[in-house]
Amino acid sequence: MKPFSYERVTSPAEAAAAVARTPGARFIAGGTNLLDLMKLEIETPAHLVDVNGIGLDRIEPTPEGGLRIGALVRNTDLAADATVRRDYGVLSRALLAGASGQLRNKATTAGNLLQRTRCPYFYDTNQPCNKRKPGSGCSAIGGYSRPLAIIGSSDACIATNPSDMAVALRALDATVETVQADGTTRTIAIADFHVLPGKTPHIETALKAGELITAVTLPKPLGGTHIYHKVRDRASYAFAIVSVAGVIQPAGQGRIALGGVAPRPWRVEAAEGDLPKGAKAVSARLLAGAKPTADNAFKVSLVERTIGAVLAEVKGKA
Amino acid sequence: MATFPELELSRRGILASGAATVAVSGLPQDDAQAAPSQTVKPVSTARVSFTVNGTPQKLELDTRTTLLDALREHLQLTGTKKGCDQGQCGACTVIVDGRRINSCLSLAVMHEGDSITTVEGLGTPDKLHPMQAAFIRHDGYQCGYCTPGQICSAVAVLDEIKANIPSHVSADLNTPARLSGDELRERMSGNICRCGAYSNIIEAISDVAGGAA
């Protein structure tokens, strides 16, 4: 690991200012992804600003009837929150399907949104990777691409976003709140938060340098049946091959977002009108324009079948 | 000579990985030559105070020191084990302020004021923690390397169920978390046992919890 200096801060504004004034500085919260990448020298911050002392660890109702989740709320606490369990079950389910108990106890809401891909070539510093070293090439294209993206990828990168939580937040139309070093705050729709790789796969989010996530806000509850169905290589503690976050209403309409198939949570609102027609119709529209590799072409039919499983589960619960 | 498909496959795998190693070892020469001229950033240190197994500790550490290395190398509490050092195996599990975490994925300097419990703090050879005694009774290990992490994790798992924290296999999010073999297996999935003592580990935890798995 490269040496770094370290400071603790006590407010969001102080945190953003500290990162802005120190070259090579990064925020650290739970640290479960950042520290792992620092050990491999994939991330090499010169300075860490520890944001664990700045508050932002509460879940509160909003005046609009929704829920405001502080950036530092741990994954365990968010999944276990009574309101989230009752009104946003898909979010609890997605969180509980991710990582291990130990990691969820440390991982934060904001950190989960910012976790980096698990593409094996991103992790292997001996191999070219445009995300890790811009312009060096993509080893995954033509390499081992079974776990990687089938849609939204580019000629420069076919990595997937590994988050389960973000897939549920996309289905719920969450909003990300931030603060910048000059004190300006803004909100970013979850649909715009993660950006597609294009020619710049090292840029993964809409955040500006030094911008700090302060909260994630959920709109008022949607009702319906909430399901998060994750397909993976073992029954627990593994990243998704394909996952489906579904919020389905009694009449059959609803929302569907996919994980494990794209560089960001994948949702196509226009496809959701086809939900009453069944999994095949929705899947075809969701994955229109998909460019799978020979290794991961199976994901196209797996998406259809996983959506089918979600819709069958909804019927079973009705 | 008879050939076995499995052997053939693994030989090919070895050959392939060998070739890859040769190929990449030729790559970073530019970096190696450039290295001496690079400015080396001096090591940063920071002070941290926390409590380990009831004893207050004050340390000044290289900021890079993980909680795991602080416990093992600076406080000589070697019960906590380093397995993968990347959050995949759970051998380094300790309990911080009542919550189990991977001590390998946490910087020691980030634990100012925290209360840390390691396997040494759960029981002693003369007075074992009930979970330690149950692991012995049920043969919940073979080599024992993962055991301190398994035991810390298991103690915290029972508290998580009591605190009504749900899991991936909980059938209903809106009824209190229940104890079952499926629940324990899911909740313990962050602790890998290379010897495969899993079924006995679940027996031991169930015994302490007072229910059958």
Short mmCIF file of C-alpha atoms in Angstrom, two decimals:
data_model
loop_
_atom_site.label_atom_id
_atom_site.label_comp_id
_atom_site.label_asym_id
_atom_site.label_seq_id
_atom_site.Cartn_x
_atom_site.Cartn_y
_atom_site.Cartn_z
CA MET A 1 0.00 0.00 0.00
CA LYS A 2 1.25 3.52 -0.80
CA PRO A 3 1.76 5.78 2.22
CA PHE A 4 -0.99 8.31 2.90
CA SER A 5 -1.72 10.96 5.48
CA TYR A 6 -4.96 10.83 7.44
CA GLU A 7 -7.37 13.26 9.05
CA ARG A 8 -10.72 13.11 10.81
CA VAL A 9 -13.37 15.72 10.18
CA THR A 10 -16.55 16.59 12.05
CA SER A 11 -18.92 18.06 9.44
CA PRO A 12 -19.86 17.46 5.78
CA ALA A 13 -18.66 20.96 4.78
CA GLU A 14 -15.32 20.39 6.52
CA ALA A 15 -14.98 17.02 4.76
CA ALA A 16 -15.58 18.47 1.29
CA ALA A 17 -13.18 21.36 2.00
CA ALA A 18 -10.49 18.98 3.29
CA VAL A 19 -10.60 16.87 0.12
CA ALA A 20 -10.64 19.97 -2.09
CA ARG A 21 -7.52 21.51 -0.51
CA THR A 22 -5.38 18.34 -0.42
CA PRO A 23 -4.05 16.91 -3.69
CA GLY A 24 -4.82 13.21 -4.11
CA ALA A 25 -7.27 13.20 -1.20
CA ARG A 26 -10.18 10.80 -0.90
CA PHE A 27 -13.06 10.32 1.50
CA ILE A 28 -13.11 7.10 3.47
CA ALA A 29 -16.22 5.79 5.24
CA GLY A 30 -16.63 2.02 5.72
CA GLY A 31 -13.48 1.44 3.71
CA THR A 32 -14.37 -2.14 2.77
CA ASN A 33 -13.87 -1.51 -0.97
CA LEU A 34 -11.38 1.37 -0.90
CA LEU A 35 -8.94 -0.31 1.47
CA ASP A 36 -9.07 -3.54 -0.54
CA LEU A 37 -8.18 -1.56 -3.68
CA MET A 38 -5.48 0.41 -1.85
CA LYS A 39 -3.75 -2.82 -0.83
CA LEU A 40 -3.55 -3.73 -4.51
CA GLU A 41 -2.45 -0.16 -5.36
CA ILE A 42 -5.38 0.17 -7.74
CA GLU A 43 -6.43 3.11 -5.57
CA THR A 44 -3.49 5.23 -4.36
CA PRO A 45 -4.83 8.19 -2.38
CA ALA A 46 -2.17 10.50 -0.90
CA HIS A 47 -4.52 11.61 1.86
CA LEU A 48 -7.61 10.09 3.49
CA VAL A 49 -10.40 12.15 5.00
CA ASP A 50 -12.28 9.99 7.49
CA VAL A 51 -15.96 11.01 7.30
CA ASN A 52 -17.24 8.68 10.02
CA GLY A 53 -17.52 11.55 12.52
CA ILE A 54 -19.73 13.87 10.47
CA GLY A 55 -23.15 12.54 11.44
CA LEU A 56 -25.35 11.67 8.43
CA ASP A 57 -26.13 8.34 10.07
CA ARG A 58 -29.91 8.66 10.46
CA ILE A 59 -32.96 7.53 8.51
CA GLU A 60 -35.72 10.13 8.64
CA PRO A 61 -39.10 10.72 6.99
CA THR A 62 -39.25 13.52 4.39
CA PRO A 63 -42.05 16.11 4.21
CA GLU A 64 -43.07 14.50 0.88
CA GLY A 65 -43.82 11.20 2.59
CA GLY A 66 -40.59 9.53 1.56
CA LEU A 67 -37.42 8.62 3.43
CA ARG A 68 -34.06 10.36 3.71
CA ILE A 69 -31.18 7.95 4.32
CA GLY A 70 -27.97 9.50 5.66
CA ALA A 71 -24.86 8.75 3.61
CA LEU A 72 -23.22 6.97 6.55
CA VAL A 73 -26.11 4.66 7.44
CA ARG A 74 -24.59 1.18 7.45
CA ASN A 75 -25.99 -1.43 5.06
CA THR A 76 -27.04 -3.58 8.04
CA ASP A 77 -28.99 -0.74 9.64
CA LEU A 78 -30.66 0.27 6.39
CA ALA A 79 -31.75 -3.30 5.66
CA ALA A 80 -33.06 -3.70 9.23
CA ASP A 81 -34.91 -0.38 9.44
CA ALA A 82 -38.61 -1.00 10.18
CA THR A 83 -39.88 1.54 7.62
CA VAL A 84 -37.58 0.25 4.89
CA ARG A 85 -38.68 -3.33 5.59
CA ARG A 86 -42.35 -2.37 5.48
CA ASP A 87 -42.45 0.19 2.65
CA TYR A 88 -39.32 -0.40 0.55
CA GLY A 89 -38.84 -4.15 0.88
CA VAL A 90 -36.93 -4.39 -2.40
CA LEU A 91 -34.19 -2.26 -0.84
CA SER A 92 -33.90 -4.43 2.28
CA ARG A 93 -33.84 -7.54 0.10
CA ALA A 94 -31.15 -6.16 -2.22
CA LEU A 95 -28.92 -5.17 0.70
CA LEU A 96 -29.32 -8.54 2.39
CA ALA A 97 -28.45 -10.32 -0.86
CA GLY A 98 -25.10 -8.50 -0.98
CA ALA A 99 -21.76 -9.18 0.71
CA SER A 100 -21.51 -10.80 4.18
CA GLY A 101 -22.77 -9.81 7.62
CA GLN A 102 -19.32 -8.48 8.51
CA LEU A 103 -19.11 -6.29 5.41
CA ARG A 104 -22.68 -4.99 5.71
CA ASN A 105 -21.87 -3.87 9.27
CA LYS A 106 -19.16 -1.55 7.91
CA ALA A 107 -20.34 -0.65 4.40
CA THR A 108 -22.24 2.64 4.09
CA THR A 109 -25.06 3.81 1.85
CA ALA A 110 -22.83 6.28 -0.02
CA GLY A 111 -19.91 3.89 -0.19
CA ASN A 112 -22.11 1.15 -1.64
CA LEU A 113 -23.10 3.54 -4.45
CA LEU A 114 -19.43 4.20 -5.17
CA GLN A 115 -18.08 0.65 -5.04
CA ARG A 116 -16.01 -0.26 -8.05
CA THR A 117 -16.39 -3.09 -10.51
CA ARG A 118 -15.34 -6.65 -9.73
CA CYS A 119 -14.11 -7.24 -13.29
CA PRO A 120 -11.14 -9.62 -12.85
CA TYR A 121 -9.00 -7.52 -15.19
CA PHE A 122 -9.63 -4.35 -13.18
CA TYR A 123 -8.27 -6.23 -10.16
CA ASP A 124 -5.29 -7.77 -11.97
CA THR A 125 -2.71 -4.98 -12.13
CA ASN A 126 -0.59 -7.02 -14.57
CA GLN A 127 -3.24 -6.66 -17.28
CA PRO A 128 -4.32 -3.69 -19.36
CA CYS A 129 -7.58 -2.09 -18.16
CA ASN A 130 -9.01 1.19 -19.43
CA LYS A 131 -10.85 1.76 -16.18
CA ARG A 132 -7.75 1.32 -14.01
CA LYS A 133 -5.27 2.83 -16.46
CA PRO A 134 -7.02 4.93 -19.12
CA GLY A 135 -5.83 4.14 -22.64
CA SER A 136 -4.14 0.85 -21.73
CA GLY A 137 -6.79 -1.31 -23.39
CA CYS A 138 -9.49 -3.76 -22.25
CA SER A 139 -8.37 -7.28 -21.42
CA ALA A 140 -11.93 -8.42 -20.79
CA ILE A 141 -12.92 -8.01 -24.44
CA GLY A 142 -11.76 -11.29 -25.92
CA GLY A 143 -10.83 -12.49 -22.42
CA TYR A 144 -12.81 -14.15 -19.65
CA SER A 145 -16.06 -12.22 -19.86
CA ARG A 146 -18.61 -14.58 -18.33
CA PRO A 147 -19.47 -12.31 -15.36
CA LEU A 148 -19.35 -9.08 -17.38
CA ALA A 149 -21.76 -6.71 -19.11
CA ILE A 150 -24.12 -7.53 -21.98
CA ILE A 151 -25.56 -4.04 -22.42
CA GLY A 152 -24.49 -0.42 -21.91
CA SER A 153 -20.85 -1.42 -22.34
CA SER A 154 -18.46 0.04 -24.92
CA ASP A 155 -15.43 -0.89 -27.00
CA ALA A 156 -13.34 0.44 -24.12
CA CYS A 157 -14.94 -1.44 -21.21
CA ILE A 158 -17.43 -4.22 -20.49
CA ALA A 159 -17.29 -4.09 -16.68
CA THR A 160 -20.46 -4.36 -14.59
CA ASN A 161 -21.49 -2.32 -11.58
CA PRO A 162 -21.41 -4.78 -8.65
CA SER A 163 -23.94 -3.12 -6.32
CA ASP A 164 -27.19 -4.83 -5.36
CA MET A 165 -28.40 -1.82 -3.37
CA ALA A 166 -28.11 0.50 -6.37
CA VAL A 167 -30.39 -1.77 -8.44
CA ALA A 168 -33.14 -1.43 -5.84
CA LEU A 169 -32.57 2.33 -5.60
CA ARG A 170 -32.95 2.57 -9.38
CA ALA A 171 -36.27 0.72 -9.25
CA LEU A 172 -37.39 3.08 -6.46
CA ASP A 173 -36.26 6.26 -8.32
CA ALA A 174 -34.05 7.41 -5.47
CA THR A 175 -32.24 10.75 -5.43
CA VAL A 176 -28.64 11.33 -4.35
CA GLU A 177 -27.91 14.51 -2.33
CA THR A 178 -24.42 16.01 -2.31
CA VAL A 179 -22.35 18.91 -1.01
CA GLN A 180 -19.31 20.46 -2.66
CA ALA A 181 -16.29 22.24 -1.17
CA ASP A 182 -17.83 25.69 -1.72
CA GLY A 183 -20.91 24.60 0.21
CA THR A 184 -23.16 24.19 -2.85
CA THR A 185 -25.62 21.34 -2.56
CA ARG A 186 -27.38 19.53 -5.37
CA THR A 187 -29.49 16.45 -6.03
CA ILE A 188 -28.78 13.85 -8.70
CA ALA A 189 -31.44 11.39 -9.87
CA ILE A 190 -30.21 7.81 -9.41
CA ALA A 191 -30.80 7.31 -13.15
CA ASP A 192 -28.12 9.95 -13.84
CA PHE A 193 -25.76 9.05 -11.01
CA HIS A 194 -23.83 6.19 -12.65
CA VAL A 195 -22.58 7.03 -16.14
CA LEU A 196 -21.94 4.66 -19.04
CA PRO A 197 -18.29 3.96 -19.89
CA GLY A 198 -18.15 5.18 -23.51
CA LYS A 199 -14.53 6.14 -24.16
CA THR A 200 -13.91 7.12 -20.52
CA PRO A 201 -14.62 4.05 -18.37
CA HIS A 202 -12.52 5.49 -15.50
CA ILE A 203 -15.35 8.02 -14.97
CA GLU A 204 -18.12 6.08 -13.23
CA THR A 205 -20.41 8.66 -11.62
CA ALA A 206 -21.74 12.18 -12.12
CA LEU A 207 -19.89 13.37 -8.98
CA LYS A 208 -17.38 16.19 -9.36
CA ALA A 209 -13.96 16.08 -7.71
CA GLY A 210 -14.35 16.52 -3.95
CA GLU A 211 -18.15 16.27 -4.05
CA LEU A 212 -19.50 14.43 -1.02
CA ILE A 213 -22.70 12.37 -0.93
CA THR A 214 -24.74 13.45 2.10
CA ALA A 215 -27.92 11.39 1.69
CA VAL A 216 -30.05 9.20 -0.52
CA THR A 217 -33.73 10.10 -0.64
CA LEU A 218 -36.59 7.76 -1.49
CA PRO A 219 -39.91 9.06 -2.85
CA LYS A 220 -43.09 8.08 -1.05
CA PRO A 221 -43.79 4.33 -1.01
CA LEU A 222 -45.06 2.66 -4.19
CA GLY A 223 -46.96 -0.17 -2.55
CA GLY A 224 -47.08 -3.40 -4.55
CA THR A 225 -45.00 -6.53 -4.08
CA HIS A 226 -41.27 -6.00 -3.62
CA ILE A 227 -38.87 -8.71 -4.78
CA TYR A 228 -35.12 -8.83 -5.32
CA HIS A 229 -34.09 -11.99 -7.11
CA LYS A 230 -30.34 -12.54 -7.35
CA VAL A 231 -28.80 -15.31 -9.44
CA ARG A 232 -25.21 -16.10 -8.51
CA ASP A 233 -22.65 -18.88 -8.56
CA ARG A 234 -23.25 -19.84 -4.92
CA ALA A 235 -26.22 -19.34 -2.63
CA SER A 236 -24.64 -16.62 -0.49
CA TYR A 237 -21.79 -14.12 -0.47
CA ALA A 238 -21.23 -13.79 -4.21
CA PHE A 239 -21.75 -11.06 -6.79
CA ALA A 240 -24.74 -11.24 -9.12
CA ILE A 241 -24.58 -12.96 -12.47
CA VAL A 242 -28.04 -11.49 -13.05
CA SER A 243 -30.32 -9.80 -10.53
CA VAL A 244 -33.81 -8.37 -10.86
CA ALA A 245 -35.35 -5.74 -8.57
CA GLY A 246 -39.11 -5.78 -9.05
CA VAL A 247 -41.91 -3.68 -7.60
CA ILE A 248 -45.08 -5.16 -9.06
CA GLN A 249 -48.62 -3.83 -8.56
CA PRO A 250 -51.71 -6.04 -8.20
CA ALA A 251 -52.88 -5.34 -11.77
CA GLY A 252 -49.53 -6.48 -13.14
CA GLN A 253 -47.87 -3.15 -13.92
CA GLY A 254 -44.73 -2.19 -12.09
CA ARG A 255 -41.04 -1.51 -12.24
CA ILE A 256 -38.07 -3.70 -13.07
CA ALA A 257 -34.35 -2.93 -12.74
CA LEU A 258 -31.49 -5.29 -13.54
CA GLY A 259 -28.14 -5.89 -11.88
CA GLY A 260 -25.12 -7.85 -13.06
CA VAL A 261 -25.64 -7.07 -16.73
CA ALA A 262 -24.50 -3.48 -17.28
CA PRO A 263 -22.08 -0.78 -16.10
CA ARG A 264 -24.92 0.69 -14.06
CA PRO A 265 -28.24 -0.53 -12.69
CA TRP A 266 -30.22 -1.21 -15.87
CA ARG A 267 -33.75 0.06 -16.17
CA VAL A 268 -35.78 0.95 -19.27
CA GLU A 269 -39.00 2.62 -18.15
CA ALA A 270 -40.60 2.17 -21.60
CA ALA A 271 -40.23 -1.61 -21.28
CA GLU A 272 -42.30 -1.71 -18.10
CA GLY A 273 -45.53 -1.15 -20.01
CA ASP A 274 -45.05 -4.71 -21.27
CA LEU A 275 -44.96 -6.22 -17.77
CA PRO A 276 -48.57 -7.52 -17.96
CA LYS A 277 -47.57 -9.37 -21.19
CA GLY A 278 -44.94 -11.36 -19.31
CA ALA A 279 -41.20 -11.83 -18.97
CA LYS A 280 -40.40 -12.46 -22.64
CA ALA A 281 -41.86 -9.16 -23.83
CA VAL A 282 -40.29 -7.07 -21.04
CA SER A 283 -36.93 -8.74 -21.35
CA ALA A 284 -36.80 -8.18 -25.13
CA ARG A 285 -37.34 -4.44 -24.68
CA LEU A 286 -35.04 -4.15 -21.67
CA LEU A 287 -32.20 -5.79 -23.53
CA ALA A 288 -32.78 -4.28 -26.98
CA GLY A 289 -29.35 -3.53 -28.42
CA ALA A 290 -27.54 -5.92 -26.07
CA LYS A 291 -24.05 -6.93 -27.17
CA PRO A 292 -23.16 -10.03 -25.16
CA THR A 293 -19.90 -11.90 -25.66
CA ALA A 294 -19.75 -15.61 -26.48
CA ASP A 295 -18.99 -16.19 -22.76
CA ASN A 296 -21.97 -14.29 -21.39
CA ALA A 297 -24.64 -14.66 -24.07
CA PHE A 298 -26.45 -16.93 -21.59
CA LYS A 299 -27.29 -13.83 -19.55
CA VAL A 300 -29.83 -12.74 -22.18
CA SER A 301 -32.06 -15.76 -21.56
CA LEU A 302 -31.18 -15.73 -17.84
CA VAL A 303 -32.59 -12.20 -17.55
CA GLU A 304 -35.85 -13.35 -19.15
CA ARG A 305 -36.09 -16.35 -16.85
CA THR A 306 -35.22 -14.34 -13.74
CA ILE A 307 -37.92 -11.78 -14.56
CA GLY A 308 -40.23 -14.76 -15.12
CA ALA A 309 -39.34 -16.06 -11.66
CA VAL A 310 -40.08 -12.66 -10.12
CA LEU A 311 -43.48 -12.44 -11.84
CA ALA A 312 -44.31 -16.01 -10.79
CA GLU A 313 -43.36 -15.20 -7.19
CA VAL A 314 -45.65 -12.16 -7.28
CA LYS A 315 -48.54 -14.36 -8.48
CA GLY A 316 -47.76 -16.86 -5.74
CA LYS A 317 -48.01 -14.13 -3.11
CA ALA A 318 -51.22 -12.64 -4.50
CA MET B 1 -0.01 -44.39 -20.24
CA ALA B 2 -3.61 -43.82 -19.22
CA THR B 3 -4.69 -40.19 -19.26
CA PHE B 4 -7.31 -38.82 -16.96
CA PRO B 5 -9.43 -35.95 -18.24
CA GLU B 6 -9.18 -34.05 -14.95
CA LEU B 7 -5.41 -34.32 -14.88
CA GLU B 8 -5.16 -33.27 -18.49
CA LEU B 9 -7.34 -30.24 -17.75
CA SER B 10 -5.32 -29.15 -14.75
CA ARG B 11 -2.04 -29.61 -16.62
CA ARG B 12 -3.34 -27.35 -19.36
CA GLY B 13 -4.48 -24.86 -16.73
CA ILE B 14 -1.02 -24.84 -15.20
CA LEU B 15 0.64 -24.42 -18.58
CA ALA B 16 -1.70 -21.59 -19.48
CA SER B 17 -1.14 -19.74 -16.23
CA GLY B 18 2.60 -20.33 -16.50
CA ALA B 19 2.62 -18.74 -19.95
CA ALA B 20 0.61 -15.79 -18.66
CA THR B 21 3.13 -15.26 -15.87
CA VAL B 22 6.03 -15.27 -18.29
CA ALA B 23 4.22 -12.88 -20.59
CA VAL B 24 3.44 -10.33 -17.93
CA SER B 25 6.78 -10.49 -16.14
CA GLY B 26 8.29 -8.95 -19.26
CA LEU B 27 5.95 -5.95 -19.11
CA PRO B 28 6.77 -3.59 -16.28
CA GLN B 29 10.42 -2.96 -17.09
CA ASP B 30 9.86 0.72 -17.81
CA ASP B 31 8.30 1.13 -14.39
CA ALA B 32 11.16 -0.73 -12.74
CA GLN B 33 13.75 1.50 -14.39
CA ALA B 34 11.81 4.63 -13.55
CA ALA B 35 11.33 3.67 -9.91
CA PRO B 36 14.61 4.95 -8.39
CA SER B 37 14.01 8.48 -9.71
CA GLN B 38 10.47 8.68 -8.25
CA THR B 39 9.99 10.66 -5.06
CA VAL B 40 9.05 8.31 -2.27
CA LYS B 41 6.28 9.69 -0.08
CA PRO B 42 7.37 9.51 3.56
CA VAL B 43 5.45 7.21 5.86
CA SER B 44 2.68 8.96 7.79
CA THR B 45 1.83 8.03 11.32
CA ALA B 46 -1.21 8.81 13.46
CA ARG B 47 -2.20 8.26 17.07
CA VAL B 48 -5.21 6.20 18.04
CA SER B 49 -6.73 5.11 21.35
CA PHE B 50 -9.16 2.24 21.70
CA THR B 51 -10.07 -0.50 24.12
CA VAL B 52 -9.23 -4.11 23.35
CA ASN B 53 -10.85 -6.80 25.50
CA GLY B 54 -11.43 -4.22 28.24
CA THR B 55 -7.87 -2.85 28.27
CA PRO B 56 -7.29 0.73 27.03
CA GLN B 57 -4.58 0.93 24.37
CA LYS B 58 -2.75 3.92 22.92
CA LEU B 59 -0.81 3.39 19.72
CA GLU B 60 1.07 5.48 17.21
CA LEU B 61 0.85 3.65 13.91
CA ASP B 62 1.78 3.89 10.26
CA THR B 63 -1.58 5.04 8.85
CA ARG B 64 -1.60 1.97 6.59
CA THR B 65 -1.86 -0.43 9.53
CA THR B 66 -5.07 -2.42 9.47
CA LEU B 67 -6.92 -3.16 12.68
CA LEU B 68 -5.90 -6.80 12.11
CA ASP B 69 -2.18 -5.94 11.99
CA ALA B 70 -2.48 -3.60 14.98
CA LEU B 71 -3.99 -6.44 17.02
CA ARG B 72 -1.53 -9.09 15.88
CA GLU B 73 1.75 -7.23 15.36
CA HIS B 74 1.48 -4.33 17.82
CA LEU B 75 -0.61 -5.79 20.64
CA GLN B 76 0.51 -9.41 20.17
CA LEU B 77 -3.08 -10.61 20.18
CA THR B 78 -2.49 -13.34 17.64
CA GLY B 79 -5.77 -15.16 18.20
CA THR B 80 -7.29 -13.14 15.37
CA LYS B 81 -6.05 -14.71 12.15
CA LYS B 82 -4.99 -13.32 8.79
CA GLY B 83 -6.41 -15.51 6.03
CA CYS B 84 -7.02 -13.76 2.73
CA ASP B 85 -6.41 -10.17 3.96
CA GLN B 86 -9.09 -8.97 1.51
CA GLY B 87 -12.42 -9.52 3.22
CA GLN B 88 -13.30 -12.83 1.60
CA CYS B 89 -12.58 -15.44 4.29
CA GLY B 90 -13.67 -14.00 7.66
CA ALA B 91 -10.71 -15.41 9.63
CA CYS B 92 -9.98 -11.87 10.90
CA THR B 93 -13.49 -11.29 12.29
CA VAL B 94 -13.56 -9.28 15.53
CA ILE B 95 -16.40 -7.52 17.34
CA VAL B 96 -16.27 -3.71 17.39
CA ASP B 97 -18.84 -1.87 19.52
CA GLY B 98 -21.00 -5.00 19.42
CA ARG B 99 -20.78 -5.52 15.65
CA ARG B 100 -18.68 -8.13 13.85
CA ILE B 101 -16.38 -6.76 11.15
CA ASN B 102 -13.47 -7.90 8.98
CA SER B 103 -10.48 -6.40 10.80
CA CYS B 104 -8.37 -6.76 7.64
CA LEU B 105 -10.54 -4.22 5.79
CA SER B 106 -10.44 -1.53 8.43
CA LEU B 107 -7.66 0.93 9.24
CA ALA B 108 -6.59 0.87 12.89
CA VAL B 109 -6.49 4.68 13.07
CA MET B 110 -10.19 4.76 12.19
CA HIS B 111 -11.09 3.08 15.50
CA GLU B 112 -10.58 6.03 17.86
CA GLY B 113 -12.59 5.41 21.03
CA ASP B 114 -13.93 2.04 19.87
CA SER B 115 -14.36 -1.02 22.04
CA ILE B 116 -12.90 -4.11 20.36
CA THR B 117 -13.40 -7.72 21.37
CA THR B 118 -11.18 -10.45 19.96
CA VAL B 119 -11.36 -14.18 20.61
CA GLU B 120 -8.96 -13.62 23.56
CA GLY B 121 -11.59 -11.37 25.12
CA LEU B 122 -14.46 -13.85 24.86
CA GLY B 123 -13.08 -16.50 27.20
CA THR B 124 -9.91 -17.88 28.74
CA PRO B 125 -8.52 -21.45 28.73
CA ASP B 126 -9.88 -21.85 32.28
CA LYS B 127 -13.18 -20.14 31.64
CA LEU B 128 -14.29 -20.67 28.06
CA HIS B 129 -17.04 -18.62 26.45
CA PRO B 130 -20.08 -20.88 25.88
CA MET B 131 -19.48 -20.61 22.11
CA GLN B 132 -15.87 -21.79 22.52
CA ALA B 133 -17.01 -24.72 24.67
CA ALA B 134 -19.68 -25.63 22.11
CA PHE B 135 -17.16 -25.61 19.25
CA ILE B 136 -15.07 -28.12 21.21
CA ARG B 137 -18.09 -30.24 22.13
CA HIS B 138 -19.32 -30.40 18.52
CA ASP B 139 -15.91 -30.67 16.83
CA GLY B 140 -16.53 -27.37 15.03
CA TYR B 141 -13.09 -27.27 13.42
CA GLN B 142 -10.24 -29.35 12.09
CA CYS B 143 -7.11 -27.25 11.58
CA GLY B 144 -8.53 -24.43 13.70
CA TYR B 145 -7.22 -21.52 11.64
CA CYS B 146 -10.64 -20.06 10.84
CA THR B 147 -12.01 -20.85 14.31
CA PRO B 148 -11.38 -17.54 16.15
CA GLY B 149 -13.16 -15.72 13.31
CA GLN B 150 -15.96 -18.31 13.27
CA ILE B 151 -16.46 -17.95 17.03
CA CYS B 152 -16.46 -14.12 17.03
CA SER B 153 -18.84 -14.18 14.08
CA ALA B 154 -21.13 -16.76 15.72
CA VAL B 155 -21.38 -14.78 18.96
CA ALA B 156 -22.33 -11.65 16.99
CA VAL B 157 -24.79 -13.58 14.78
CA LEU B 158 -26.86 -14.61 17.79
CA ASP B 159 -26.95 -10.97 18.91
CA GLU B 160 -28.04 -9.90 15.40
CA ILE B 161 -30.95 -12.34 15.49
CA LYS B 162 -31.91 -11.05 18.97
CA ALA B 163 -31.72 -7.48 17.60
CA ASN B 164 -34.20 -8.49 14.85
CA ILE B 165 -31.80 -7.90 11.97
CA PRO B 166 -33.18 -9.85 8.98
CA SER B 167 -31.17 -12.00 6.57
CA HIS B 168 -31.35 -13.01 2.92
CA VAL B 169 -33.23 -16.19 3.86
CA SER B 170 -35.72 -14.61 6.28
CA ALA B 171 -39.10 -15.47 4.76
CA ASP B 172 -40.90 -12.38 6.01
CA LEU B 173 -39.19 -9.03 6.57
CA ASN B 174 -41.98 -7.88 8.86
CA THR B 175 -41.91 -10.62 11.46
CA PRO B 176 -39.13 -11.00 14.04
CA ALA B 177 -35.94 -12.73 12.86
CA ARG B 178 -35.95 -16.42 13.78
CA LEU B 179 -33.27 -18.93 14.54
CA SER B 180 -32.91 -21.88 12.16
CA GLY B 181 -30.20 -23.87 10.44
CA ASP B 182 -30.87 -21.99 7.19
CA GLU B 183 -30.60 -18.65 8.98
CA LEU B 184 -27.30 -19.62 10.62
CA ARG B 185 -25.82 -20.94 7.38
CA GLU B 186 -26.72 -17.72 5.55
CA ARG B 187 -25.52 -15.45 8.34
CA MET B 188 -22.22 -17.34 8.69
CA SER B 189 -21.46 -17.27 4.94
CA GLY B 190 -18.75 -14.65 5.43
CA ASN B 191 -16.65 -17.19 7.35
CA ILE B 192 -14.99 -19.75 5.14
CA CYS B 193 -13.72 -23.06 6.59
CA ARG B 194 -11.29 -24.74 4.24
CA CYS B 195 -11.54 -27.98 6.26
CA GLY B 196 -15.29 -28.00 5.75
CA ALA B 197 -16.38 -28.21 9.38
CA TYR B 198 -19.55 -26.31 8.53
CA SER B 199 -22.14 -28.80 9.73
CA ASN B 200 -20.48 -29.08 13.15
CA ILE B 201 -20.11 -25.30 13.36
CA ILE B 202 -23.88 -24.95 12.83
CA GLU B 203 -24.48 -27.63 15.51
CA ALA B 204 -22.28 -25.71 17.95
CA ILE B 205 -24.02 -22.37 17.33
CA SER B 206 -27.46 -24.00 17.56
CA ASP B 207 -26.46 -25.59 20.84
CA VAL B 208 -25.51 -22.21 22.33
CA ALA B 209 -28.69 -20.63 20.99
CA GLY B 210 -30.69 -23.40 22.63
CA GLY B 211 -32.33 -24.68 19.47
CA ALA B 212 -31.82 -27.52 17.05
CA ALA B 213 -30.56 -26.65 13.55
#
